[in-house]
Coordinates of C-alpha atoms in Angstrom, one line a residue:
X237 CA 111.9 53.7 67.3
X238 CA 110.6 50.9 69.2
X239 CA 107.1 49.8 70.1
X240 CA 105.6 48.2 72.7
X241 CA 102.7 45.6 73.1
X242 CA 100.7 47.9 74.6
X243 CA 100.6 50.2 71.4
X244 CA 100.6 47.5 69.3
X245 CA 97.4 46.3 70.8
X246 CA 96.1 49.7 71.4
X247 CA 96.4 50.0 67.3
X248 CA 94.7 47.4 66.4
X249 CA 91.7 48.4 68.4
X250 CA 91.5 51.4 66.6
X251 CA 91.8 50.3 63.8
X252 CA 89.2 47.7 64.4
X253 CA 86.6 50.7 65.7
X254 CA 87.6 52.5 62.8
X255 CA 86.9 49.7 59.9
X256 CA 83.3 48.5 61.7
X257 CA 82.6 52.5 62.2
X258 CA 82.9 52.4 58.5
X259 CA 81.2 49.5 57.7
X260 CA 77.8 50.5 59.7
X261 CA 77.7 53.6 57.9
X262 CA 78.3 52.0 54.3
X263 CA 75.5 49.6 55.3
X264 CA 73.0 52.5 56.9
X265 CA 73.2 54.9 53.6
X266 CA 72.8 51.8 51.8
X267 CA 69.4 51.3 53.2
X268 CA 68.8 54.8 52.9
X269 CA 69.5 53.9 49.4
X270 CA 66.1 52.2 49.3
X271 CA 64.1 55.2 50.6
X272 CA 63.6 56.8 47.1
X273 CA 59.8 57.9 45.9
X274 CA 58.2 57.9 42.7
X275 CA 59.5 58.6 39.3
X276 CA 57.9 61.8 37.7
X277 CA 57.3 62.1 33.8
X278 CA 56.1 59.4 31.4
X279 CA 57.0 56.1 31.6
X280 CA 58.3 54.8 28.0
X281 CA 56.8 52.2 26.1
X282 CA 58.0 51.1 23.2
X283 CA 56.2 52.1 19.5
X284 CA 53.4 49.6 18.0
X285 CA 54.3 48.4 14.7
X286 CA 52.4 50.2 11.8
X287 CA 48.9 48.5 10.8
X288 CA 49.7 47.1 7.7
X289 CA 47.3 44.4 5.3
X290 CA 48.4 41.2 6.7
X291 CA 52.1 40.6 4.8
X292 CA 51.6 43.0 2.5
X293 CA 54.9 45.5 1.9
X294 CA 53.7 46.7 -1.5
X295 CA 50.3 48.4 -2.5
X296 CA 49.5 45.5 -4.9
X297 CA 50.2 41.7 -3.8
X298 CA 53.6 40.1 -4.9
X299 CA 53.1 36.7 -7.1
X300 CA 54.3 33.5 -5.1
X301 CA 57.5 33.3 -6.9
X302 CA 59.7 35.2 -9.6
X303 CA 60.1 34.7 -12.9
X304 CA 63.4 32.3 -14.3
X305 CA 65.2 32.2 -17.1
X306 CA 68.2 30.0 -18.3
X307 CA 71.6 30.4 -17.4
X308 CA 73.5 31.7 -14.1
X309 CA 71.1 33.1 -11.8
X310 CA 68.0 32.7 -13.5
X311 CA 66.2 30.4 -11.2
X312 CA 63.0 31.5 -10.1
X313 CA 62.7 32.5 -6.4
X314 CA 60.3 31.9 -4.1
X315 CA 58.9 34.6 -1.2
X316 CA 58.3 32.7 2.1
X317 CA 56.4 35.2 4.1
X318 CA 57.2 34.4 7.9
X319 CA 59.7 32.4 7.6
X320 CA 62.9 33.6 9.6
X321 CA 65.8 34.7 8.5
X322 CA 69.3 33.0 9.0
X323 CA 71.8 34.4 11.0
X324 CA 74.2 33.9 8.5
X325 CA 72.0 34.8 5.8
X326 CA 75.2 35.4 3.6
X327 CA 75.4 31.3 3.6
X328 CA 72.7 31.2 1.6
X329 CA 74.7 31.8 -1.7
X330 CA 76.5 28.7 -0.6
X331 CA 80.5 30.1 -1.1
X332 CA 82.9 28.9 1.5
X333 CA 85.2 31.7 0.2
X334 CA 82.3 34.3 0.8
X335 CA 81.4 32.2 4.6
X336 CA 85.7 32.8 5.3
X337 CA 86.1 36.3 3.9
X338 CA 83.1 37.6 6.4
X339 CA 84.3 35.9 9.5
X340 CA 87.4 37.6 8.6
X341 CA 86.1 41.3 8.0
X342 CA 84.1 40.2 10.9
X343 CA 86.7 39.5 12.9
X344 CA 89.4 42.3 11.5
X345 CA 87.1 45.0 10.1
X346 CA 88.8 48.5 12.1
X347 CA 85.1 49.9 11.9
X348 CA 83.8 47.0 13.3
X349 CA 85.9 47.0 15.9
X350 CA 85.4 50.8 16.9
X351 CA 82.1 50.3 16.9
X352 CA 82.1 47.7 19.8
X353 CA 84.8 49.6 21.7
X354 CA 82.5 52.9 21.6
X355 CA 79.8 50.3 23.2
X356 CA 81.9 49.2 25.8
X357 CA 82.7 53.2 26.6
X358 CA 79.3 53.8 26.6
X359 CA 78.1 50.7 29.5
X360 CA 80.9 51.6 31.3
X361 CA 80.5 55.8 31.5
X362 CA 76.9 54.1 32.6
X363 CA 78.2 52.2 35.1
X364 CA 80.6 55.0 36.3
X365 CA 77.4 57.3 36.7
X366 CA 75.2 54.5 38.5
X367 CA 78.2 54.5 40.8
X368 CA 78.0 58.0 41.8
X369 CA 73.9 58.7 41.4
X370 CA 72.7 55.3 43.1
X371 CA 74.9 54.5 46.2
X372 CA 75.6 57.6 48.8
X373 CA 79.2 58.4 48.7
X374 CA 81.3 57.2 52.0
X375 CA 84.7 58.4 52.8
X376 CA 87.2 57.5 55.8
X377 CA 90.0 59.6 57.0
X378 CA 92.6 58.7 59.3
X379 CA 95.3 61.6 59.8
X380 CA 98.5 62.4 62.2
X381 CA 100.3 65.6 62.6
X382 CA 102.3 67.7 65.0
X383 CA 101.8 71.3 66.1
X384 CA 102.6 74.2 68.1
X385 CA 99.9 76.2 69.8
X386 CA 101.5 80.0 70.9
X387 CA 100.9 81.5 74.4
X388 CA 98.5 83.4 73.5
X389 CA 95.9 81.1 72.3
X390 CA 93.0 81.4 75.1
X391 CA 92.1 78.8 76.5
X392 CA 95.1 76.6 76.0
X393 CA 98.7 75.6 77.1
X394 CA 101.6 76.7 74.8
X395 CA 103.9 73.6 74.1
X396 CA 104.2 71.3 71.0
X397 CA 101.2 68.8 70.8
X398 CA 101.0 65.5 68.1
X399 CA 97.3 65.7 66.7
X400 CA 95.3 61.9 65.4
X401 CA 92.3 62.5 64.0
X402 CA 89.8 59.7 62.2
X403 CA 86.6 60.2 60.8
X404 CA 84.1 58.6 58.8
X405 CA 82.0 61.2 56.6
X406 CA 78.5 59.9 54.2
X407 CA 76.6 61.9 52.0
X408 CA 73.5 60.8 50.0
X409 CA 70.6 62.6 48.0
X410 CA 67.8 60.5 48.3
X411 CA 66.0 60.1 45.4
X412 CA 62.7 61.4 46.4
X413 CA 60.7 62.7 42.4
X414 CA 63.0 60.1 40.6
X415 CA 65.5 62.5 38.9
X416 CA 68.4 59.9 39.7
X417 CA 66.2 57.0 38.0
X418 CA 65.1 58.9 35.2
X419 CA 68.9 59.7 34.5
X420 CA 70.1 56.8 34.4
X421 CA 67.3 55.6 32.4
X422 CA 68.5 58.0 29.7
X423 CA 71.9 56.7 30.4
X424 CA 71.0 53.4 29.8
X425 CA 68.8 54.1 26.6
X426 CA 72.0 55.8 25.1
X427 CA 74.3 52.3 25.9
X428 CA 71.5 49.9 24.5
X429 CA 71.4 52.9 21.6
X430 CA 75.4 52.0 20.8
X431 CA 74.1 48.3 21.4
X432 CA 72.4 48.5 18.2
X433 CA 74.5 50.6 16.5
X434 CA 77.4 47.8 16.8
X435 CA 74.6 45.9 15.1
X436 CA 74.0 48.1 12.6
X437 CA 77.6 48.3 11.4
X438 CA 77.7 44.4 11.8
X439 CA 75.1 43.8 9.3
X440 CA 76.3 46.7 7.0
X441 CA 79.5 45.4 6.7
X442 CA 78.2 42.0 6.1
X443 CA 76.1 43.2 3.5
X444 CA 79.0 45.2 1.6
X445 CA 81.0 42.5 1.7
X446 CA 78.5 40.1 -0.2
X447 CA 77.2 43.0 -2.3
X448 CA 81.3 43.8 -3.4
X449 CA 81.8 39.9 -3.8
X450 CA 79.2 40.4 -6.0
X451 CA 80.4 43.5 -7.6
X452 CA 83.6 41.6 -8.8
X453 CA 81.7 38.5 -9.9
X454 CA 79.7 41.0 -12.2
X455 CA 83.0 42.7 -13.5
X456 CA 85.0 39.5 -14.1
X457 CA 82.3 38.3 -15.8
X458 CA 81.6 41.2 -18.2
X459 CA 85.4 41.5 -18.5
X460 CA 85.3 37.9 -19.9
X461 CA 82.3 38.8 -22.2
X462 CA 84.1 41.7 -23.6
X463 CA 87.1 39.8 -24.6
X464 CA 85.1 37.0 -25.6
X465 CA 83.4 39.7 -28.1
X466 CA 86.5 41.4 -29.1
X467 CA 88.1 37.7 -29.8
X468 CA 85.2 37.2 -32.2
X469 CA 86.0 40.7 -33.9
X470 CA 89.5 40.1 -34.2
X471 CA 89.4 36.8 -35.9
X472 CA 86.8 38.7 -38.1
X473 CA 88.9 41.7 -39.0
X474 CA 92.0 39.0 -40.3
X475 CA 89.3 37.8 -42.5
X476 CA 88.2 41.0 -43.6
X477 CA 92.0 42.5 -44.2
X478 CA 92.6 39.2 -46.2
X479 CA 89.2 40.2 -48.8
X480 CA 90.7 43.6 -48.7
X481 CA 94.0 42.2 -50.1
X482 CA 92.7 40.6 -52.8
X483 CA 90.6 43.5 -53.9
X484 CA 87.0 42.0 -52.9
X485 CA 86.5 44.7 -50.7
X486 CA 86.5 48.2 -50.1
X487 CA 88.9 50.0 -47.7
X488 CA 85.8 51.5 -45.7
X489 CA 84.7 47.7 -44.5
X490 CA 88.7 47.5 -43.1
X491 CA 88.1 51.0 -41.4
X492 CA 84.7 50.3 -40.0
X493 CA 85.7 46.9 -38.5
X494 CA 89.2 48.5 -37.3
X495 CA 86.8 51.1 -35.6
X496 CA 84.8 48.4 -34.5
X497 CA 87.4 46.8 -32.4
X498 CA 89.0 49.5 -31.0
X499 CA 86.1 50.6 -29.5
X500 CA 85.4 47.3 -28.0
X501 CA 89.0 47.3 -26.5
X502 CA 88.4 50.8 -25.0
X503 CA 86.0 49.4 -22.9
X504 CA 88.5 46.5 -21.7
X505 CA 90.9 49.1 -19.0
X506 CA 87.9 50.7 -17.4
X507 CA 86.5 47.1 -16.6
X508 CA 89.6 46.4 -15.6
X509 CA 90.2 49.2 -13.4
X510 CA 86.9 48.9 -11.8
X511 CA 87.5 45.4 -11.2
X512 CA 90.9 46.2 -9.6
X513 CA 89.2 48.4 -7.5
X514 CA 86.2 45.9 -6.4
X515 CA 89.3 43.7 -5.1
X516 CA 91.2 46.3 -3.2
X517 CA 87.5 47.1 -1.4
X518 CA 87.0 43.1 -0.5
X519 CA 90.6 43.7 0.7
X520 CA 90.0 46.9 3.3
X521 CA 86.4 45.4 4.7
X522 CA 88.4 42.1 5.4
X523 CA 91.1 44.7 7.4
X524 CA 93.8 44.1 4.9
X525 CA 95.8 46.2 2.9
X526 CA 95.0 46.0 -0.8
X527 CA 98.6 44.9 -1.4
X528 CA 98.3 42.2 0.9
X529 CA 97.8 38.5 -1.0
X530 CA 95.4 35.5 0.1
X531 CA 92.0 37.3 -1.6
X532 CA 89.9 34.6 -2.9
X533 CA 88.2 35.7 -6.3
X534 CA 85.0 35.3 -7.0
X535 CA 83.0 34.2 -9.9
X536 CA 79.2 34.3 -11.0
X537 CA 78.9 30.6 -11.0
X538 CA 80.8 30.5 -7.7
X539 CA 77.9 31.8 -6.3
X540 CA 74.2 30.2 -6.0
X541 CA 71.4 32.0 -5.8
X542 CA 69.0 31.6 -3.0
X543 CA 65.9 30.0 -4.4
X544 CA 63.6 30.5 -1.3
X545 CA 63.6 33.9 -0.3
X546 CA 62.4 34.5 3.4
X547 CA 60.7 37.4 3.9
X548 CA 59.9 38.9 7.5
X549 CA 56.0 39.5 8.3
X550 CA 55.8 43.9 8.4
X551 CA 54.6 43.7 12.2
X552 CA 57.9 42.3 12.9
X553 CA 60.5 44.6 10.9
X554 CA 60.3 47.3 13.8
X555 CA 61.7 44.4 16.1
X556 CA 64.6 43.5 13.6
X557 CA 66.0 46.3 11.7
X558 CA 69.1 47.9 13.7
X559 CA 68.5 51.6 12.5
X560 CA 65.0 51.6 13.5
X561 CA 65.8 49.7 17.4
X562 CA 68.7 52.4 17.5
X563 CA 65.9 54.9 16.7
X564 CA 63.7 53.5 19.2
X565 CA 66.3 53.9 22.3
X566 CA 66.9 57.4 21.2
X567 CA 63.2 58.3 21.5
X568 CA 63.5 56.2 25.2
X569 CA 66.4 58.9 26.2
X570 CA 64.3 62.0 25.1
X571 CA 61.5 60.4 27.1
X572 CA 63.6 59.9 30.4
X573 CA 65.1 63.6 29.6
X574 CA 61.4 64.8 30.3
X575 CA 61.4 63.5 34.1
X576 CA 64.6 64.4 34.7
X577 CA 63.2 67.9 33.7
X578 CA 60.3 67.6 35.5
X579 CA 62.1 66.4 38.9
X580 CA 64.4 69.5 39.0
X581 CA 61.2 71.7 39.4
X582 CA 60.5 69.9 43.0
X583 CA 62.2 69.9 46.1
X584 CA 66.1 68.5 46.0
X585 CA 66.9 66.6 49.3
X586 CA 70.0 65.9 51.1
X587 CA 71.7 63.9 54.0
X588 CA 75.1 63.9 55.6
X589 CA 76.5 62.5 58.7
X590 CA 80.4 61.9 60.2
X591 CA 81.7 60.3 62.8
X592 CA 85.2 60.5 64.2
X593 CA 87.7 61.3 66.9
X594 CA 90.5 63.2 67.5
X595 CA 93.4 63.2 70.3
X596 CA 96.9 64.4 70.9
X597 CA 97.9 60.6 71.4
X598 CA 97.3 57.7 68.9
X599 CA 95.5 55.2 71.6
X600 CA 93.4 57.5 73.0
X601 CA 91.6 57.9 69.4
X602 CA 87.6 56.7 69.9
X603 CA 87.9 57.1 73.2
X604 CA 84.0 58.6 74.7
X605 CA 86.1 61.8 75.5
X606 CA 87.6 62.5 71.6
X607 CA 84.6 61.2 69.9
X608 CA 82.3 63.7 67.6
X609 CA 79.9 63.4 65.3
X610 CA 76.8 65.3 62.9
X611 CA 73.8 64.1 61.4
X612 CA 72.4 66.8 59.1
X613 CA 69.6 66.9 56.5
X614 CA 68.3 69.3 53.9
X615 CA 66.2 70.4 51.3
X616 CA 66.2 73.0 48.5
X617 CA 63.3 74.1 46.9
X618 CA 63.4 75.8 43.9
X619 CA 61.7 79.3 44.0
X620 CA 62.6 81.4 41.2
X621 CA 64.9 81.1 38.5
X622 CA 63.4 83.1 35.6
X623 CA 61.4 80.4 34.4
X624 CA 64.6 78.3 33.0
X625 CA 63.3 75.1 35.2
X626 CA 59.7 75.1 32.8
X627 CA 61.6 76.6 30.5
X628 CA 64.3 73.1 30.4
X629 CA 61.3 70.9 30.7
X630 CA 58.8 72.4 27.5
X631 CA 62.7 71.9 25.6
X632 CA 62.8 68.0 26.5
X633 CA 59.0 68.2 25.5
X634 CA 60.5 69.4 22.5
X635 CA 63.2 66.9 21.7
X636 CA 60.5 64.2 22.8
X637 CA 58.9 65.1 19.7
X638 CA 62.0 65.4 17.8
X639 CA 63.2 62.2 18.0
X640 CA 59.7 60.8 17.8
X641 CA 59.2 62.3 14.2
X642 CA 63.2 60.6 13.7
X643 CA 62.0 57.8 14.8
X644 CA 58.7 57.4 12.3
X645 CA 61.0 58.8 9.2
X646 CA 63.3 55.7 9.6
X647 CA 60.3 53.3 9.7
X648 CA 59.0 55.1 6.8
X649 CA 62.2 54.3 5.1
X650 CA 62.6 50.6 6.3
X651 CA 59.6 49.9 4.9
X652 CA 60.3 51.6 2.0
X653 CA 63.9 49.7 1.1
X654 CA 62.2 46.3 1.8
X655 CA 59.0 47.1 -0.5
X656 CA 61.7 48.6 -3.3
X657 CA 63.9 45.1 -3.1
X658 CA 60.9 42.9 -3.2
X659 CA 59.8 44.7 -6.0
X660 CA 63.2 44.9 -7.8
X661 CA 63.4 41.1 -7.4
X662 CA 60.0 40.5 -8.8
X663 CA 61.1 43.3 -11.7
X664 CA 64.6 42.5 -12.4
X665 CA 63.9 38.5 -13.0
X666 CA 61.4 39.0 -15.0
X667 CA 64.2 41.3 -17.2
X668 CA 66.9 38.5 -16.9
X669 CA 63.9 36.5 -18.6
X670 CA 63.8 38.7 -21.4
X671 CA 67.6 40.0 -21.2
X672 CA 68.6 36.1 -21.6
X673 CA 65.7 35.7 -24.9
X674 CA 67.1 38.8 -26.7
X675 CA 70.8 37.6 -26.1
X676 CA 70.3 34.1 -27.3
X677 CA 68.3 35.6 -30.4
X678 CA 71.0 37.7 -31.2
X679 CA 73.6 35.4 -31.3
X680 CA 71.5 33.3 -33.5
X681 CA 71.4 36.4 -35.6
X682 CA 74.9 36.7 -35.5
X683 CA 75.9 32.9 -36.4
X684 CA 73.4 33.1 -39.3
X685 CA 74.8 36.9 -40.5
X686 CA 78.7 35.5 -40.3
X687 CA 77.6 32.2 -42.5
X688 CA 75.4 34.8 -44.8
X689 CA 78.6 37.1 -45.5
X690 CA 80.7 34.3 -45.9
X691 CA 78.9 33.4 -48.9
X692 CA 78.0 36.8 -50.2
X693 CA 74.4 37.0 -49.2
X694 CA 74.9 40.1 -46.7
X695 CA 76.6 42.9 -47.3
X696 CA 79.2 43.8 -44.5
X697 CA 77.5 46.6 -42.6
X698 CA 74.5 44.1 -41.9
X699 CA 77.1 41.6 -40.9
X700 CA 78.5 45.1 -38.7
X701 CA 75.0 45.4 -37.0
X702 CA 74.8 41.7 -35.7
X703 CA 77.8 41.7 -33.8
X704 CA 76.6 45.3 -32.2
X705 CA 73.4 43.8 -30.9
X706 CA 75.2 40.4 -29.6
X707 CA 77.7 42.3 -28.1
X708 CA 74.9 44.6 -26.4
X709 CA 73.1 41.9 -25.6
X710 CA 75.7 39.9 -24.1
X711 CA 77.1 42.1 -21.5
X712 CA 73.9 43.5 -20.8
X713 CA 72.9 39.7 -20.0
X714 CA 75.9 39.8 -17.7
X715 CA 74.7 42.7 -15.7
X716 CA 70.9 41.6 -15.0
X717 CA 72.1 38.2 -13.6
X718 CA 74.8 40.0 -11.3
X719 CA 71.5 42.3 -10.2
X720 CA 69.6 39.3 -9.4
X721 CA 72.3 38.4 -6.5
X722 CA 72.6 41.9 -5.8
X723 CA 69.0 42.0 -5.2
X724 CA 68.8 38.7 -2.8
X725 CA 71.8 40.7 -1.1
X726 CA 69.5 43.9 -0.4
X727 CA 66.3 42.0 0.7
X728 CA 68.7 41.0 3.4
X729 CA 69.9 43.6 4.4
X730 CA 66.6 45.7 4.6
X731 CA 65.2 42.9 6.6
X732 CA 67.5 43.2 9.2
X733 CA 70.1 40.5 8.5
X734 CA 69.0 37.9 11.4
X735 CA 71.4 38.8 13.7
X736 CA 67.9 38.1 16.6
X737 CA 68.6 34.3 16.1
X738 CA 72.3 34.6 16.0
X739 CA 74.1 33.0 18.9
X740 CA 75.1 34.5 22.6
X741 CA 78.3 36.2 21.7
X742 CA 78.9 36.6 18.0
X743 CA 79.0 39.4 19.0
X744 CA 78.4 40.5 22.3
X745 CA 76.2 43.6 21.1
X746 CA 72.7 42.1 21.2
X747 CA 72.8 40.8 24.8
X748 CA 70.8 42.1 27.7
X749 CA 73.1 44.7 29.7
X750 CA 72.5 42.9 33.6
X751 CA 73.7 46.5 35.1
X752 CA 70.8 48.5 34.2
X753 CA 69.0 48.8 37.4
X754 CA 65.7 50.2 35.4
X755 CA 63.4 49.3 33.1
X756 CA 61.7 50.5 30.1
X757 CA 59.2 52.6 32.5
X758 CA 62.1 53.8 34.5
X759 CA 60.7 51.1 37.4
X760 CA 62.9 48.8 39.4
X761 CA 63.3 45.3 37.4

């Protein structure tokens, strides 16, 4: 079918009508937009710290610095009250292969990365409900059909018609008590709530990653003790079957010191298998499989202990530790709950408005004969509902005070795993001190017991005795300088990991959302 200039023309002017019809009405709701009133129910404010005696954590002051010993990880450690914490406090222990293998479970870690994809669900499910709650809603229709109308119809010719019709239709609730602002404060408490939860899982994978390292270091270690020990007894034992041969000895020495080895080899699979199973750990927090290759290994004297220890002032842990922020945002939401409570128990407003045409021929559309339009406004009041409005509010009352008492529990505890660590450091370096004295007087013992039975001056269960206690002693040594890093690990971690002065980015989770419209108070920023 062909068309002429004249329709072409006459289509573009409706179509220009139509577009600028839509336009004003966008830009009038928009400004009706602005007309809202004041937001009922409390306005939130964030927790005070809990009065505590200056930098005190513990009821009884901690000494300036730790106790040291010789060895691997017996230097003393210093507490640096106020200083702040590195945001890659892991670099402290001064690894490159520790440094690589975070960035990597950083970077590969499947929990990790759920955790910042529920965040970006969570802003965007936020932004999807600013969308509908904050702006009115505007919809244009243009339509064309063709109909018969019967004989019978009063009123009207029978014959086959073609029917245009365009309209332009708005609807907006103005937010009047500050229901719509109060939701969307919840809304946005619950997105900065994930915020910190990504935050939370990136310092506790962090953390697990060091502490496993760690782990490993330990295991190796005690593994290399053991065989160290069970070398010693071995070589023994040949000297011991030899004196047996020649009828020096009885056949009980040969049997205790058989005994004696086999139970130190016993104890070689099980370190073993837990070491095996520290490296297929590293391996899944890194996002590998266990079978894959490339692990580095890691080694007590690969790692340095941090010798100055900062330590966060108390007034400033509720600022820095992600459980207790997290914690914090959920109380905000059960605060904003409460007005969105309180503003269903007032009046509920409304207003709609259209504007359109409609003709049996395309170019007479928005002519002053075809036009029609409505501008309607209303108001529901609520009147009786069997007391389920007061009854909804005294329940977000309720969960106020839930999440309130949640929120004071996990400070309790915060406080409580930083005051344990501190103390655990202080503790466990003063037992390295006295783990690393009995270890070195037992080998002492040891050397002088072998050189004794050599020459007849001991008998052999005495000589049996020594090389229990240095073997004790010995792995026990191990373990207390492994809990020493482990320690410097935790103090960390309860301290929130530093991830405040970490850059913009790395990760994304700590910045400012720029789409929350509100405030802390539920006021426009």
């Amino acid at each position: 079918m062909l068309v002429t200039v004249r329709e072409i023309v006459v289509k573009r002017r409706i179509f220009k009508q139509f577009n600028a019809l839509a336009l004003r009405a966008g830009v009038a709701a928009l400004i009706a937009a602005g007309l809202g009133g004041c937001a009922l129910g409390p306005n939130f404010k964030s927790p005070a710290a809990p009065a505590t005696a200056g930098d005190s954590y513990t009821p009884t002051p901690l000494p300036q610095q730790t106790a040291s010993a010789p060895g691997v990880g017996g230097a003393s450690q210093q507490f640096a009250f106020g200083q702040e914490i590195p945001a890659q406090w892991w670099s402290l222990f001064r690894s490159p292969a520790l440094d690589q293998l975070i960035r990597s479970a950083l970077a590969q870690n499947p929990n990790m990365a759920a955790a910042e994809a529920v965040l970006r669900q969570a802003q965007e499910n936020y932004n999807a409900q600013a969308g509908n709650l904050l702006y009115p809603s505007v919809n244009a229709q243009l339509g064309g059909g063709r109909q018969k109308i019967s004989a019978s119809s009063a009123g009207a010719a029978a014959g086959v018609y073609n029917v245009y019709n365009a309209s332009v239709n708005v609807a907006y609730t103005p937010d009047v008590f500050g229901g719509t602002r109060r939701t969307l404060e919840g809304a946005q408490a619950a997105v900065d709530y994930q915020r910190f939860q990504v935050e939370a899982t990136y310092l506790t994978l962090s953390a697990n990653v060091v502490t496993t390292a760690i782990q490993e270091a330990s295991l190796r270690a005690q593994l290399q003790a053991t065989r160290e020990v069970l070398d010693a007894l071995t070589k023994q034992q040949n000297v011991i079957e030899k004196q047996f041969e020649f009828g020096a000895i009885p056949r009980t020495t040969v049997l205790s010191q058989r005994n004696q080895v086999a139970q130190i080899n016993a104890t070689i699979a099980p370190l073993e298998k837990a070491l095996a199973a520290a490296r297929h750990q590293l391996s899944v927090l890194a996002g590998k499989l266990p079978g894959e290759g490339g692990m580095p290994e890691f080694t007590l004297e690969s790692l340095t202990l941090p010798q100055q220890l900062p330590v966060s002032l108390p007034s400033a842990l509720v600022r820095q530790r992600p459980d207790i922020r997290a914690s914090e945002e959920a109380l905000h939401q059960a605060s904003a709950n409460i007005g969105v409570a309180t503003a269903a128990q007032y009046p509920q407003f409304s207003l709609t408005g259209s504007y359109g045409s409609s003709a049996t021929t395309f170019g007479k559309l928005f002519d002053s004969q075809t036009t029609a339009w409505s501008l309607l406004a209303g108001v529901a009041q609520p009147v009786f509902n069997g007391g389920a409005l007061s009854a909804q509010r005294r329940a977000a009352e309720a969960a106020y005070d839930a999440a309130s008492a949640q929120y004071r529990a996990t400070v309790l505890t915060a406080f409580q795993n930083v005051a344990d660590t501190l103390r655990a450091l202080d503790s466990d370096a003063a037992a390295l001190k006295s783990q690393a004295e009995a270890e070195a007087l037992a080998k002492e013992t040891l050397d002088l017991s072998e050189q004794q039975y050599k020459l007849g001056g001991i008998s052999y269960l005495v000589l049996l005795d020594a090389q229990r206690s240095y073997q004790q002693t010995h792995i026990s040594l191990v373990q207390a300088q492994a809990t020493r890093y482990a320690d410097t690990a935790a103090l960390f971690q309860a301290l929130g990991g530093g991830w405040w002065n970490r850059a913009d980015g790395v990760p994304a989770a700590t910045t400012v959302s720029a789409a929350a419209p509100y405030g802390k108070d539920g006021k426009n920023q």
